[in-house]
CSV table of C-alpha atoms in Angstrom, one decimal:
chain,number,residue,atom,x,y,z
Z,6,UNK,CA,0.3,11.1,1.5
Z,7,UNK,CA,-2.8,9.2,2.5
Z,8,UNK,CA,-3.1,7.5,6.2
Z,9,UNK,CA,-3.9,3.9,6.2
Z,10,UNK,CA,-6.9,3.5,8.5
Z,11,UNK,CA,-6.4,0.3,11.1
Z,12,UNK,CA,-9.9,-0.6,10.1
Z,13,UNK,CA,-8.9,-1.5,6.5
Z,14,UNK,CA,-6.6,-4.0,8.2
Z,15,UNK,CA,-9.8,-5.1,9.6
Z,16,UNK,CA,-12.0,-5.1,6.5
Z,17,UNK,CA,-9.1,-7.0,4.4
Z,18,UNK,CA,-9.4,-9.8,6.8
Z,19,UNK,CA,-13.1,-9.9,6.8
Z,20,UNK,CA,-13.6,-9.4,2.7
Z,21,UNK,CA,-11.3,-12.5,2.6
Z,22,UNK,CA,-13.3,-14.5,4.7
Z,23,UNK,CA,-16.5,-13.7,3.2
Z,24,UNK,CA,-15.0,-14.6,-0.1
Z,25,UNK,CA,-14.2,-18.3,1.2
Z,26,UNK,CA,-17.7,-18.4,2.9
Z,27,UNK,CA,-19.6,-17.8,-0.9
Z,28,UNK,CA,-17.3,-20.4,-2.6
Z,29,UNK,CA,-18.2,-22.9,0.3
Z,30,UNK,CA,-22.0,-21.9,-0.6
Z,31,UNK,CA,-21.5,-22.5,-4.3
Z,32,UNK,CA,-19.6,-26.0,-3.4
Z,33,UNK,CA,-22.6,-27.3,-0.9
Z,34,UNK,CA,-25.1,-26.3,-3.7
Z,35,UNK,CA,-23.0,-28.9,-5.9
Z,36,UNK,CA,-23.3,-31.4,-3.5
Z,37,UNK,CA,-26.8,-30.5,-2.6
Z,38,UNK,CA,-26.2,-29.6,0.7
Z,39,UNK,CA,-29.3,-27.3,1.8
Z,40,UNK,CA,-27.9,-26.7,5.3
Z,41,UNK,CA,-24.1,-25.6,4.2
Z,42,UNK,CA,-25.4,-23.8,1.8
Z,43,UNK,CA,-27.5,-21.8,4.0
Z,44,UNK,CA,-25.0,-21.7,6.6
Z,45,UNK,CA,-22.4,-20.2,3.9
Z,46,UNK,CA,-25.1,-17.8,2.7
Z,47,UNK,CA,-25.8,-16.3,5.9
Z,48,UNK,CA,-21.6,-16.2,6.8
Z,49,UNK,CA,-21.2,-14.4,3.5
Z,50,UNK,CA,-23.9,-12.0,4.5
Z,51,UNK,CA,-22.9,-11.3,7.7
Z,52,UNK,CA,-18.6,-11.2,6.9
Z,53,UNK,CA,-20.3,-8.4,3.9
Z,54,UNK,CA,-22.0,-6.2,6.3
Z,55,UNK,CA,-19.2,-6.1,8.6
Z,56,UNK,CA,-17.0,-5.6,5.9
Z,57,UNK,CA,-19.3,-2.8,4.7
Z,58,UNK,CA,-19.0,-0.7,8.8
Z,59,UNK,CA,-15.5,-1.5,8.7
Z,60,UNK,CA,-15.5,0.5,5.4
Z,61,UNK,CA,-17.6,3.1,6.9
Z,62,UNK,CA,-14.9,3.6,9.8
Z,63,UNK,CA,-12.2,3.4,7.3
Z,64,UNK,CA,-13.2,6.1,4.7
Z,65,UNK,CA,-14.7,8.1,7.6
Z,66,UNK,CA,-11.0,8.7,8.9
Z,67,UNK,CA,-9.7,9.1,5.5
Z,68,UNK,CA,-12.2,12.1,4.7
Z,69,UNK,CA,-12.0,13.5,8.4
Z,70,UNK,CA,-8.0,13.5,7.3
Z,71,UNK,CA,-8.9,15.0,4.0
Z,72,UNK,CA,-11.0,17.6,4.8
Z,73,UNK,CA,-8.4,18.4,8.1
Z,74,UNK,CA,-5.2,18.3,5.4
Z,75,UNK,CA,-8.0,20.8,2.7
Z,76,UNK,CA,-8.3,23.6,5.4
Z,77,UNK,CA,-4.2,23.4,5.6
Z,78,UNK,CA,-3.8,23.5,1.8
Z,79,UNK,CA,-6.7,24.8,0.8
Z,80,UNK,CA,-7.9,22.2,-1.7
Z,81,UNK,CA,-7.7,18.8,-2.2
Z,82,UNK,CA,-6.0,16.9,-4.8
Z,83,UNK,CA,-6.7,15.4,-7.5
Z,84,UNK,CA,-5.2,12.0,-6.2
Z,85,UNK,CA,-7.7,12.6,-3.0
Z,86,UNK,CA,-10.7,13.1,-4.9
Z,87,UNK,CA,-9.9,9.8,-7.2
Z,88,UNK,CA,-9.4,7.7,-3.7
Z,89,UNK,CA,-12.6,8.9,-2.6
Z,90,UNK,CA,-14.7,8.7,-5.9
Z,91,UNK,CA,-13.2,5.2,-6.3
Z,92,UNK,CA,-14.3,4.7,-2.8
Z,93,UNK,CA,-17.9,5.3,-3.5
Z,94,UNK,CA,-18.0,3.2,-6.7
Z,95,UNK,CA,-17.0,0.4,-4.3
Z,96,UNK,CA,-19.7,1.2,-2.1
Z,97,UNK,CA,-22.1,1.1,-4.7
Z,98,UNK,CA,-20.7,-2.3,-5.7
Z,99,UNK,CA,-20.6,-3.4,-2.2
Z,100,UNK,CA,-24.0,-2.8,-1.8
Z,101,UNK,CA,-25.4,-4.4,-4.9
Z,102,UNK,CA,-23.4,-7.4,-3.5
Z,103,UNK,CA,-25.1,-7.6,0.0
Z,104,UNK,CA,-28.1,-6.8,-2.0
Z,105,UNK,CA,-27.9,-9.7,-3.9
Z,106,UNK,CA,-26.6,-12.0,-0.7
Z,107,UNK,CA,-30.1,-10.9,0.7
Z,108,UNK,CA,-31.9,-12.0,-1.8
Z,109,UNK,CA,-29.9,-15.4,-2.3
Z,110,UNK,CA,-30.2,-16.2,1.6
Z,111,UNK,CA,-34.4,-15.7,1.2
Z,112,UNK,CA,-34.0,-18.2,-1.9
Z,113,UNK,CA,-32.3,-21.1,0.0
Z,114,UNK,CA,-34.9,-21.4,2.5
Z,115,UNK,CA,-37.8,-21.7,-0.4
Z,116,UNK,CA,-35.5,-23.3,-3.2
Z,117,UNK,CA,-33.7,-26.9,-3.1
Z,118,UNK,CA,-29.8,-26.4,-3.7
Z,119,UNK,CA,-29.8,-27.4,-7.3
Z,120,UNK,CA,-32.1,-25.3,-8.4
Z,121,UNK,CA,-29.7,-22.2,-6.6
Z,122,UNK,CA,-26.4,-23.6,-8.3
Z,123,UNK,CA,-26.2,-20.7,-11.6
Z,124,UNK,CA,-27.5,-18.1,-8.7
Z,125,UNK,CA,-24.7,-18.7,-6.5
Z,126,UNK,CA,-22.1,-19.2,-9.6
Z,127,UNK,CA,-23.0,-15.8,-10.4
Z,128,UNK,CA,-23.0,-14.2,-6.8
Z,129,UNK,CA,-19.4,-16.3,-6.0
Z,130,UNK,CA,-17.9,-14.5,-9.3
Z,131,UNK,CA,-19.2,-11.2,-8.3
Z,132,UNK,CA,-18.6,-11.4,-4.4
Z,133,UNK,CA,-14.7,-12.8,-5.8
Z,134,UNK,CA,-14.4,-9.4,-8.0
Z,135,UNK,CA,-15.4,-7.4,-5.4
Z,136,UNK,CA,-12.8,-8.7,-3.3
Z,137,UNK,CA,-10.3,-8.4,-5.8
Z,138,UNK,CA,-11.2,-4.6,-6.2
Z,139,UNK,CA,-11.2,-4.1,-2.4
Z,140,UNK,CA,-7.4,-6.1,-2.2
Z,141,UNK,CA,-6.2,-4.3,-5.1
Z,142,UNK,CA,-7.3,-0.7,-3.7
Z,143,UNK,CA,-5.7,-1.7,0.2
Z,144,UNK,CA,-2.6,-2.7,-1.9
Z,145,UNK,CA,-2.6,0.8,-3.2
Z,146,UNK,CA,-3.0,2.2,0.0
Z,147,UNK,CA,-0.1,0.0,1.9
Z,148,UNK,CA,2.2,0.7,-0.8
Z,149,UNK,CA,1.6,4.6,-0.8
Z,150,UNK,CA,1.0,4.9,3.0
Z,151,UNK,CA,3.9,7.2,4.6
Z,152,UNK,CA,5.3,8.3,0.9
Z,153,UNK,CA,5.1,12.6,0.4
């Protein structure tokens, strides 16, 4: 069975958050609301790049548990390597997420909110997928945690 890191506790809480914090961006843009939009910009970054150290912590335990469980078994399974290979295809998406929040947060100083509405309809829907991913992947890990 897998362990379920306390951090992922952690990182659930702060995905979620960040997830309200884009759609608060994308509904000031709406309204034309430079300073919320900002303001839910920069919460959206900084919720993701917590989000992303909380990961680090997370998936750090589960590979110091791997390798630890390996040397008593000799290999890993095939259900070990899919956790961890789906784990680094979420960190590639997380990335290209912040990525994007960077670049999003530069534009709303330099760009009036209107002009940023299709920008931040297209980072929400992403930044909402990712969070569906990262829920959908800590469901599998509560459900399996403590089962042979």
């Amino acid at each position: 069975h897998l362990p379920l890191p306390a951090t992922f506790w952690l990182s659930t809480f702060l995905v979620l958050v960040s997830s309200v914090a884009v759609q608060w961006a994308h509904a000031a843009a709406r309204l034309g609301a430079r300073a919320s939009v900002r303001v839910g910009l920069l919460a959206t970054l900084v919720l993701g790049l917590l989000f992303l150290v909380s990961q680090v912590f997370g998936f750090a335990a589960l590979l110091a548990w791997a390798e630890a469980e390996g040397a008593r078994e000799r290999a890993m399974t095939t259900v070990h390597r899919l956790v961890f290979f789906m784990a680094g295809l979420h960190g590639l998406h997380l990335l290209g997420g912040l990525a994007c929040i960077a670049l999003t947060v530069r534009a709303a100083w330099a760009e009036p909110p209107a002009t940023q509405r299709p920008r931040l309809f297209h980072l929400a829907v992403y930044w909402h997928y990712l969070t569906l991913v990262w829920m959908a992947m800590f469901a599998l890990f509560v459900l399996t945690h403590g089962r042979a």
